[in-house]
Short mmCIF file of C-alpha atoms in Angstrom, two decimals:
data_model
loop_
_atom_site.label_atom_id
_atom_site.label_comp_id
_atom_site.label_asym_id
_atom_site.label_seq_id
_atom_site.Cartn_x
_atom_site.Cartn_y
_atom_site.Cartn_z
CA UNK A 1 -78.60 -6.85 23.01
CA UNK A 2 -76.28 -9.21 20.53
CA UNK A 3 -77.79 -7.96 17.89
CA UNK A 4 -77.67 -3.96 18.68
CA UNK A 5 -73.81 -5.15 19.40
CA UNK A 6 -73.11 -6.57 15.95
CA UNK A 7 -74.98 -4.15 14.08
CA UNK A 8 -72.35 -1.54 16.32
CA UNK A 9 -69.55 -3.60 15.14
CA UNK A 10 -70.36 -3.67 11.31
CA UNK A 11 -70.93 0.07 11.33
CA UNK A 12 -67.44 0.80 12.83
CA UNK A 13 -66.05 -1.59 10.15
CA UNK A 14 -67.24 0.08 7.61
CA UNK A 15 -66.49 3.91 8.92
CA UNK A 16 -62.94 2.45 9.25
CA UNK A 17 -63.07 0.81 5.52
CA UNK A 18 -64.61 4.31 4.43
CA UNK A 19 -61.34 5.67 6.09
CA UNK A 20 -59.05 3.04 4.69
CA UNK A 21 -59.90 3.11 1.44
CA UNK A 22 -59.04 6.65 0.75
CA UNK A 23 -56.23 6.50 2.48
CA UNK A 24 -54.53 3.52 0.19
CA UNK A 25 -55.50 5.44 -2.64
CA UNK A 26 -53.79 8.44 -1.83
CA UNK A 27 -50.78 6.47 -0.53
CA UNK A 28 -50.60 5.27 -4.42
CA UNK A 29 -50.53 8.05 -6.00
CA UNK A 30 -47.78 9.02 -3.92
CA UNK A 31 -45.94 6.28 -4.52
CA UNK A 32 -46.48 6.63 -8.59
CA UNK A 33 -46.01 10.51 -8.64
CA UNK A 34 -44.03 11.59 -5.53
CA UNK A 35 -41.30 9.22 -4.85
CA UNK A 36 -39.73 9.18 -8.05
CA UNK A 37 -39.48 12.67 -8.18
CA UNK A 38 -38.02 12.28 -4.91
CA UNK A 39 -35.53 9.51 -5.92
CA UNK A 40 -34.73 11.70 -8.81
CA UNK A 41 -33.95 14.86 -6.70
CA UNK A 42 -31.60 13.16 -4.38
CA UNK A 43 -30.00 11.35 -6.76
CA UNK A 44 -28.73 14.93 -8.59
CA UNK A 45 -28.11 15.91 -4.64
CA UNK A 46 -25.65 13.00 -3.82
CA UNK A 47 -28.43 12.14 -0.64
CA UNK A 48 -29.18 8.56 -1.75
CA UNK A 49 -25.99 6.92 -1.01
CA UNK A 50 -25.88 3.56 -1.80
CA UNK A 51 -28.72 3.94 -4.48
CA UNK A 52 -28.31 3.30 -7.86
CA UNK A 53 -29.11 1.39 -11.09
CA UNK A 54 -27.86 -2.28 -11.54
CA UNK A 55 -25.05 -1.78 -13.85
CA UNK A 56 -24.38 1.78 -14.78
CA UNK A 57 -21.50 2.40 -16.37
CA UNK A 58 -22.72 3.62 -20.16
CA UNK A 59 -19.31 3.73 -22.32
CA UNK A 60 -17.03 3.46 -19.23
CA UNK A 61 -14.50 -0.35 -18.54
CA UNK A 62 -15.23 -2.15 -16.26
CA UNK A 63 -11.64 -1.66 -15.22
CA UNK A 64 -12.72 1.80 -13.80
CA UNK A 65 -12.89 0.67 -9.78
CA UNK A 66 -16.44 1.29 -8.54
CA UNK A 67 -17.99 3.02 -6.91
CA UNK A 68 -15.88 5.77 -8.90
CA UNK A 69 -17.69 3.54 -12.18
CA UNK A 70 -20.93 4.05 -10.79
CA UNK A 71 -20.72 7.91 -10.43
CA UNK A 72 -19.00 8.89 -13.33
CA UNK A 73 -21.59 7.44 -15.43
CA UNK A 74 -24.31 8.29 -13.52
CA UNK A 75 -22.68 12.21 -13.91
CA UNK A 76 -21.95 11.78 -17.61
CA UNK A 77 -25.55 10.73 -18.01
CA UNK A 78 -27.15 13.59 -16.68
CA UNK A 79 -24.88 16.56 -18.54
CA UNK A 80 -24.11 14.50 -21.27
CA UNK A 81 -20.34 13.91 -20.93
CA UNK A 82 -18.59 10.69 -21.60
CA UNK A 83 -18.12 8.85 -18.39
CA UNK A 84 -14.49 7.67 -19.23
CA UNK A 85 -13.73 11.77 -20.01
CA UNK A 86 -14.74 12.52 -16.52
CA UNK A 87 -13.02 8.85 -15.00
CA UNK A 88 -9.40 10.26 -17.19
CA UNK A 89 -10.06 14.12 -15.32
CA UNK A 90 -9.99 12.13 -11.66
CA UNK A 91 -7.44 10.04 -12.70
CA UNK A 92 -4.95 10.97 -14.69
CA UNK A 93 -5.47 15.01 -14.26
CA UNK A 94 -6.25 15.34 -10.70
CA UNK A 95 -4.82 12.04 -8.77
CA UNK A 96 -1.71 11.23 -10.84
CA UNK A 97 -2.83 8.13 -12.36
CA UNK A 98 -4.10 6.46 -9.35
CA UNK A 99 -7.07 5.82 -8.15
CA UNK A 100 -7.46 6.75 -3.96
CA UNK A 101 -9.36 5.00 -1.82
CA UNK A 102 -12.78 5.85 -2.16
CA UNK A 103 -14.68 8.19 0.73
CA UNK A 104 -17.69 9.68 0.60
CA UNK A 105 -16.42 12.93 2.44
CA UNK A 106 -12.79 13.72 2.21
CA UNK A 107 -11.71 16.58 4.55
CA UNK A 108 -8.19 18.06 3.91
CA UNK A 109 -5.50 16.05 3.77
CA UNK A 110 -6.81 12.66 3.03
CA UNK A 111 -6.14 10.81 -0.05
CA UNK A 112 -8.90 12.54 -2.30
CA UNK A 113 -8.33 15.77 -0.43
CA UNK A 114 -4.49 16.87 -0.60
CA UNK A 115 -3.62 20.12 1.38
CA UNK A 116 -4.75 22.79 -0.59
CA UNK A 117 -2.68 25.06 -3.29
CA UNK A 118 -2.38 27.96 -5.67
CA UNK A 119 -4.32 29.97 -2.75
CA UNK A 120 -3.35 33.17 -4.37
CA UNK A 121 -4.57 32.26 -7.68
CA UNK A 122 -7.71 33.95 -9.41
CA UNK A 123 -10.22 31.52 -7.99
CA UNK A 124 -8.66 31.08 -4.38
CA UNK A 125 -7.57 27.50 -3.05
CA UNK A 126 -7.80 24.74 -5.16
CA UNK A 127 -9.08 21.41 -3.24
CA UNK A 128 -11.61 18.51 -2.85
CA UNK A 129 -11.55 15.07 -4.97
CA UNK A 130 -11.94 17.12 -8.24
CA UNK A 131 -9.36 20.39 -7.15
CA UNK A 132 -11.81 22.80 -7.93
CA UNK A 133 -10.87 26.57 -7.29
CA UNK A 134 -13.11 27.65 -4.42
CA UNK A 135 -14.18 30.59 -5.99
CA UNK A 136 -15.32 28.66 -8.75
CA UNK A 137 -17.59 26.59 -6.95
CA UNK A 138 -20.15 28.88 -5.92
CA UNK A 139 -21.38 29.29 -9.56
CA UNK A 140 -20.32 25.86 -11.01
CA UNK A 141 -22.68 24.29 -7.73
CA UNK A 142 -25.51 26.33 -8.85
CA UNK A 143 -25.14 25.76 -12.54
CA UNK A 144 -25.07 21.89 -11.68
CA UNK A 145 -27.86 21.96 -8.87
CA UNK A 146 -29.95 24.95 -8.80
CA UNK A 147 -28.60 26.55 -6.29
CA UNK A 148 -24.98 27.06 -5.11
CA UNK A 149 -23.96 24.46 -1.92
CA UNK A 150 -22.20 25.44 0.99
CA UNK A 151 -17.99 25.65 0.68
CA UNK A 152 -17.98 22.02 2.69
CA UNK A 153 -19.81 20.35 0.16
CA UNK A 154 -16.57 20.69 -2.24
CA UNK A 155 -14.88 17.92 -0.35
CA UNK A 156 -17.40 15.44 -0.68
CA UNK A 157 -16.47 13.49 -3.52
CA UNK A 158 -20.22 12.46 -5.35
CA UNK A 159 -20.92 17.00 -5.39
CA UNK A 160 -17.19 17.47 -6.45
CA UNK A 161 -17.58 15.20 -9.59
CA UNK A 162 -20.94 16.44 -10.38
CA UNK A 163 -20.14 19.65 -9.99
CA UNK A 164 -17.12 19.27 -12.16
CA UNK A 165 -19.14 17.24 -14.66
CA UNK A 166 -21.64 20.23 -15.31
CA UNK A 167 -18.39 22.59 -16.31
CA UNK A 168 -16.92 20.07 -18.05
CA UNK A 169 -20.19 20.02 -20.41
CA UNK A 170 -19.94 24.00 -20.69
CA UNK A 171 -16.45 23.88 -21.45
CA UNK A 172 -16.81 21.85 -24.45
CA UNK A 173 -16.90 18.00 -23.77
CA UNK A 174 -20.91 17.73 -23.74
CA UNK A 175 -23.19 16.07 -25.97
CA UNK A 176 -21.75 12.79 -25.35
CA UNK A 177 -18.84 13.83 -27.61
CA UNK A 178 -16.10 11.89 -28.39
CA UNK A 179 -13.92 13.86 -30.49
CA UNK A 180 -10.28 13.70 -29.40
CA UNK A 181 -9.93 18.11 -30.50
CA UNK A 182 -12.95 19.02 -28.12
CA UNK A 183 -11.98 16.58 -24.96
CA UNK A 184 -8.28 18.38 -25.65
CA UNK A 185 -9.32 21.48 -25.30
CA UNK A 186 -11.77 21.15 -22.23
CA UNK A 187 -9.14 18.98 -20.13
CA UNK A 188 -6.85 22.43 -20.84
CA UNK A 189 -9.29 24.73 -19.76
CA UNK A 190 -11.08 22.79 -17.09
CA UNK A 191 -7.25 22.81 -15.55
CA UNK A 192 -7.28 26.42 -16.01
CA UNK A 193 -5.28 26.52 -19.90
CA UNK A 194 -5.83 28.74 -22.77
CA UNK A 195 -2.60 28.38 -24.54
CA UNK A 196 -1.81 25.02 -26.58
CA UNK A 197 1.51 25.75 -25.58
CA UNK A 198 1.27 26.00 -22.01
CA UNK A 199 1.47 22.86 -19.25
CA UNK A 200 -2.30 22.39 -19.39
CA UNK A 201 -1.91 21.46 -22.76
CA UNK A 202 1.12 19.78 -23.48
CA UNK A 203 0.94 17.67 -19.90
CA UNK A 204 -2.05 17.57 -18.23
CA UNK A 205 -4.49 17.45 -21.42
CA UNK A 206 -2.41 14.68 -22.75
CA UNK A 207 -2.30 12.39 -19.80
CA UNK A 208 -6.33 12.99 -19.61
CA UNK A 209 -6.37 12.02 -23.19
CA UNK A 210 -4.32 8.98 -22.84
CA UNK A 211 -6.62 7.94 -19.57
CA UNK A 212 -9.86 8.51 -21.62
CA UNK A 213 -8.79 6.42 -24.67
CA UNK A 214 -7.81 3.45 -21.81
CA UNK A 215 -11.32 3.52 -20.13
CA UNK A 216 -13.60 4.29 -23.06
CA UNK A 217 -15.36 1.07 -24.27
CA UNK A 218 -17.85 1.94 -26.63
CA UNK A 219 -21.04 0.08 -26.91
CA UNK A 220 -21.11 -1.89 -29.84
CA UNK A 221 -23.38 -2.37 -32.38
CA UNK A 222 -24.41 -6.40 -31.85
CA UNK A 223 -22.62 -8.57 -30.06
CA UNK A 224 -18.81 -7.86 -30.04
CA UNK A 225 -18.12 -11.33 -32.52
CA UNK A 226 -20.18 -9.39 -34.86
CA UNK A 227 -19.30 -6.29 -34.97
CA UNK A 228 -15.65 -7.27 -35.78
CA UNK A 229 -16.47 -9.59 -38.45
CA UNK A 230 -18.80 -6.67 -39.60
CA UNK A 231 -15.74 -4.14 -39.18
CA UNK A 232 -13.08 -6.53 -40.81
CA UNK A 233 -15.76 -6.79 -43.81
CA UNK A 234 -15.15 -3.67 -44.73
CA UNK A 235 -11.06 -3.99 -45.95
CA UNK A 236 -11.46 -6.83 -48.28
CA UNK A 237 -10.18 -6.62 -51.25
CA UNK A 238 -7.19 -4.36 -49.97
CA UNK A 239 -3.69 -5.84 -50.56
CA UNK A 240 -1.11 -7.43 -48.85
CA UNK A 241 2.07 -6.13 -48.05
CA UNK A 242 4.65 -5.45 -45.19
CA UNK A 243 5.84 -2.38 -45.97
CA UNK A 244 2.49 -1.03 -45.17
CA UNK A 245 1.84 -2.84 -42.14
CA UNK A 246 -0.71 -0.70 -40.46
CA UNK A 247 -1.75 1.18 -42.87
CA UNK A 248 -2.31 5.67 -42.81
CA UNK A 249 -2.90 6.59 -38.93
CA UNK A 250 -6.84 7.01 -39.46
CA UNK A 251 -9.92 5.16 -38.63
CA UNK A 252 -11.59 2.47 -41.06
CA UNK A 253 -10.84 1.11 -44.13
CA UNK A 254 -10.35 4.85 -46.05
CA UNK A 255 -7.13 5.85 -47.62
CA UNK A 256 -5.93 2.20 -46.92
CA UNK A 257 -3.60 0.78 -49.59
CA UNK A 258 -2.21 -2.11 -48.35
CA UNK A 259 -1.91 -3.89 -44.85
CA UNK A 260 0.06 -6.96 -43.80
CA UNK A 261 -1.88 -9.44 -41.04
CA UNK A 262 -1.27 -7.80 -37.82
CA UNK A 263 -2.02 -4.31 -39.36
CA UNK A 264 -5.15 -5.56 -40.82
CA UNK A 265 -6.64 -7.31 -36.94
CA UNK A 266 -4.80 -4.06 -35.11
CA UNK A 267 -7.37 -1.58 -37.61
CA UNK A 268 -10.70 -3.39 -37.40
CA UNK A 269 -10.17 -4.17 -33.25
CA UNK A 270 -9.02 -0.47 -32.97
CA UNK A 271 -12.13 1.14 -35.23
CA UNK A 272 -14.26 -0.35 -32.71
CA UNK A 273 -12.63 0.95 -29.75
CA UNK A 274 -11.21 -2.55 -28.53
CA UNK A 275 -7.39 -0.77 -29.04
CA UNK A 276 -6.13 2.63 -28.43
CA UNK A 277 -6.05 4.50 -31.93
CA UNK A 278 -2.49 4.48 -32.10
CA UNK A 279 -2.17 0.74 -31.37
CA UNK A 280 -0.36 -1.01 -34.58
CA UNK A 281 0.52 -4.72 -33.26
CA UNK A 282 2.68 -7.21 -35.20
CA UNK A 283 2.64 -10.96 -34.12
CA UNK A 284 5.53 -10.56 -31.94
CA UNK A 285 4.28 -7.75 -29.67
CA UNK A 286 0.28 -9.63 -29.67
CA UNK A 287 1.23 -11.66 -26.29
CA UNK A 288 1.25 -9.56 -23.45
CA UNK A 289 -0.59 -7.07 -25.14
CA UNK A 290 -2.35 -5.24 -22.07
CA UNK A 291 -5.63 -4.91 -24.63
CA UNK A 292 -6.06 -8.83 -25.27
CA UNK A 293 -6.17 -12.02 -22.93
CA UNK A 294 -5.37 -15.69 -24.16
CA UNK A 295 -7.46 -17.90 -23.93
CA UNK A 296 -7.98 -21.60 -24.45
CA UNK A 297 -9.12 -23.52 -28.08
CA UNK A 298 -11.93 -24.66 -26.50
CA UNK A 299 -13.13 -20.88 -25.09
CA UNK A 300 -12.74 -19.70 -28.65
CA UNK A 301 -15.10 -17.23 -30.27
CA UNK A 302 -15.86 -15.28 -33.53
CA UNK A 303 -13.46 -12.25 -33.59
CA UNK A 304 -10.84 -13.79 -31.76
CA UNK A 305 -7.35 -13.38 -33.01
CA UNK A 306 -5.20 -16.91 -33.89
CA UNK A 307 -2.05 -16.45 -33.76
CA UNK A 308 0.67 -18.90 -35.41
CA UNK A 309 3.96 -19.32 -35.77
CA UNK A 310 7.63 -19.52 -37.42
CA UNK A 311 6.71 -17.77 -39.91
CA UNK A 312 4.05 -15.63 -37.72
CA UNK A 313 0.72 -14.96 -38.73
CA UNK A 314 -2.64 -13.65 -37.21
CA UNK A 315 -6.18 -14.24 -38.76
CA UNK A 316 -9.80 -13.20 -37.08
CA UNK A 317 -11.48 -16.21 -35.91
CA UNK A 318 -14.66 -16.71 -37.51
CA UNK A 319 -15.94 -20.21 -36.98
CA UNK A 320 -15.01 -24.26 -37.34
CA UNK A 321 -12.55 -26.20 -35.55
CA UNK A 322 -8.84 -24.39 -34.77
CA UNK A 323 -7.34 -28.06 -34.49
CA UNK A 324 -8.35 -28.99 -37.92
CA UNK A 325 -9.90 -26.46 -40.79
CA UNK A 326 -11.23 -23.13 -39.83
CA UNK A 327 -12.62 -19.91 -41.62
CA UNK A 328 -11.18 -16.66 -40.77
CA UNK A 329 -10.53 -13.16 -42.11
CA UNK A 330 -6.92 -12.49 -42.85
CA UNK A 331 -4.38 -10.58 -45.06
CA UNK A 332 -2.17 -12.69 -46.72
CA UNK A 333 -1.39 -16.00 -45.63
CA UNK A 334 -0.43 -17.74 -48.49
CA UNK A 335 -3.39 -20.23 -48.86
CA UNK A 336 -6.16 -19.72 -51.69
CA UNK A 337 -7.73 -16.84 -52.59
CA UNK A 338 -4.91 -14.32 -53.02
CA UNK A 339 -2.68 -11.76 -50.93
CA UNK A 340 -5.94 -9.56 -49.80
CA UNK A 341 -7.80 -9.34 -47.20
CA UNK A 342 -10.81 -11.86 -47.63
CA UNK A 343 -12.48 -14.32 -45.87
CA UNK A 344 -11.09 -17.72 -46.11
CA UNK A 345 -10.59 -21.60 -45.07
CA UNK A 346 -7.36 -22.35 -42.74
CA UNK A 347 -5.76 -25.06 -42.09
CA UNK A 348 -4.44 -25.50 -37.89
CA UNK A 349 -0.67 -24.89 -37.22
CA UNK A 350 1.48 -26.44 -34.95
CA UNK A 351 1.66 -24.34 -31.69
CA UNK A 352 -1.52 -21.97 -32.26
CA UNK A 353 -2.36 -19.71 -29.12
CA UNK A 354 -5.19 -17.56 -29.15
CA UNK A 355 -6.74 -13.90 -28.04
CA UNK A 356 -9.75 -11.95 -27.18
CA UNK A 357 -9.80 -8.13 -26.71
CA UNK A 358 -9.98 -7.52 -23.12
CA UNK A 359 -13.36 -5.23 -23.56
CA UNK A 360 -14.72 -8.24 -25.38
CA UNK A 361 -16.67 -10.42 -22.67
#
């Protein structure tokens, strides 16, 4: 009888390992195949709240308060628009350069969702975190997800900013461009403009433009120490002179005929997208520059500024000791090697206080 018993056990273990085995296989290829498909899905949806990659944020500052960062470059990434674009729409266009506390769903009259207007305009009431006509949304939902979502949805603030993403990318500011006449022109229209000389131009598309330069922090190529040593590279040989202080109000070393020292480190830091394009410093104005933080001689890096005084001058760190000799990239200076902009071997000043560009980490 113990034997007819165990030979009874070991064929129900292996019926049930015969069932098992199957089953973990299929449960696999679920895992591999199905799930991220799901994951995908409900990511585009706005279900998975709370789900998302370590450290999104693609061309977007970190100064951009999360989880607004989050979204917008998640958005950007799927219709190809540049995170900061959409971040400058929210802010500066929509919220009057503020940023409201965040909520997933904002029903009228909270902080995202303002009471309505322009009810009697073309596409009905305007409203939700992104003030999108309601008329509108029918068509932009189903452009952006397949299929148009239900009125509601336009107050929840992950489908308003996808939503408004999508249009935004058939309005002219897709393919990850970054071209200050296309983002113009789709800020105007995506606030309802056609004229350049109407308030959609002259206000709202310029305060969108202003946001977007402020939160767009470009990847650079390398490290950022290298990239502006790289960049400053490029202007040597130009002269020196103060009457040309920044130089022609373009990008990169073209056209350029002479610079003095702070027009020369205000160029290479803004070709890289570390200043505003219309930034043109001089040593005076450096401190308290909202772009740059001091820091200490012993935090010092390549591509730092050093800036001296009485008379003033600024020079691009690139390596030694700032107490004693150091080599930099300047224009002028008055120590060997000429008034141009050239690498060169400096000697520490009395009262030296140095800078890093705030997107430089």
């Amino acid at each position: 009888m113990e034997g007819e018993n165990h030979t009874g056990l070991y064929l129900v273990g292996i019926v049930v390992l015969l069932f098992l085995i199957p089953a973990a296989i299929l449960g696999a290829i679920i895992a591999i195949r199905i799930l991220p498909i799901f994951y995908a899905e409900c990511k585009v949806l706005g279900l998975c709240h709370g789900v998302g990659e370590e450290g999104a944020g693609g061309e977007i500052c970190t100064q951009v308060p999360e989880p607004y960062r989050t979204i917008f470059a998640e958005a950007g990434d799927k219709w190809k628009v540049q995170p900061a674009f959409i971040a400058a729409i929210f802010y500066a266009g929509e919220h009057g350069s503020s940023w409201p506390p965040y909520e997933e769903h904002a029903p009228l009259g909270s902080h995202l969702n303002p009471q309505p207007h322009d009810c009697n305009s073309g596409v009905g009431c305007i409203r939700g975190p992104m003030q999108i006509g309601e008329k509108n949304w029918p068509s932009w939902s189903n452009g952006a997800y397949g299929t148009s979502l239900p009125l509601d949805r336009i107050e929840w603030t992950k489908d308003a900013i996808y939503v408004a993403t999508y249009h935004l990318a058939m309005i002219g500011a897709g393919g990850n461009t970054t071209d200050e006449n296309k983002l113009t022109e789709a800020a105007a229209k995506y606030n309802g403009g056609t004229n350049p000389s109407n308030f959609s131009y002259e206000v709202y598309a310029k305060n969108v433009l202003t946001a977007f330069r402020k939160f767009h922090c470009p990847a650079l190529a390398g490290s950022c120490s290298e990239s502006i040593i790289e960049q400053a590279k490029k202007y040597a040989g130009i002269p020196y002179s103060q009457d040309e202080h920044c130089g022609p109000p373009t990008l990169g070393p073209a056209g350029v005929t002479a610079l003095d020292c702070s027009g020369f480190v205000s160029r290479v830091y803004r070709d890289l997208g570390l200043f505003p394009e219309s930034t043109c410093l001089t040593t005076k104005t450096i401190p308290g520059f909202s772009y740059l933080k001091e820091v200490s001689a012993n935090e010092i890096k390549t591509g730092d500024l050093v800036l001296s005084c009485c008379p003033g001058h600024v020079v691009l760190y690139v390596s030694g000791d700032v107490t004693n000799k150091f080599t930099v990239w300047e224009s002028g200076g008055g120590e060997a090697g000429g008034d141009v902009v050239r690498e060169a071997l400096r000697t520490a000043r009395p009262n030296q206080r140095y800078f890093r560009a705030t997107k430089c980490q």
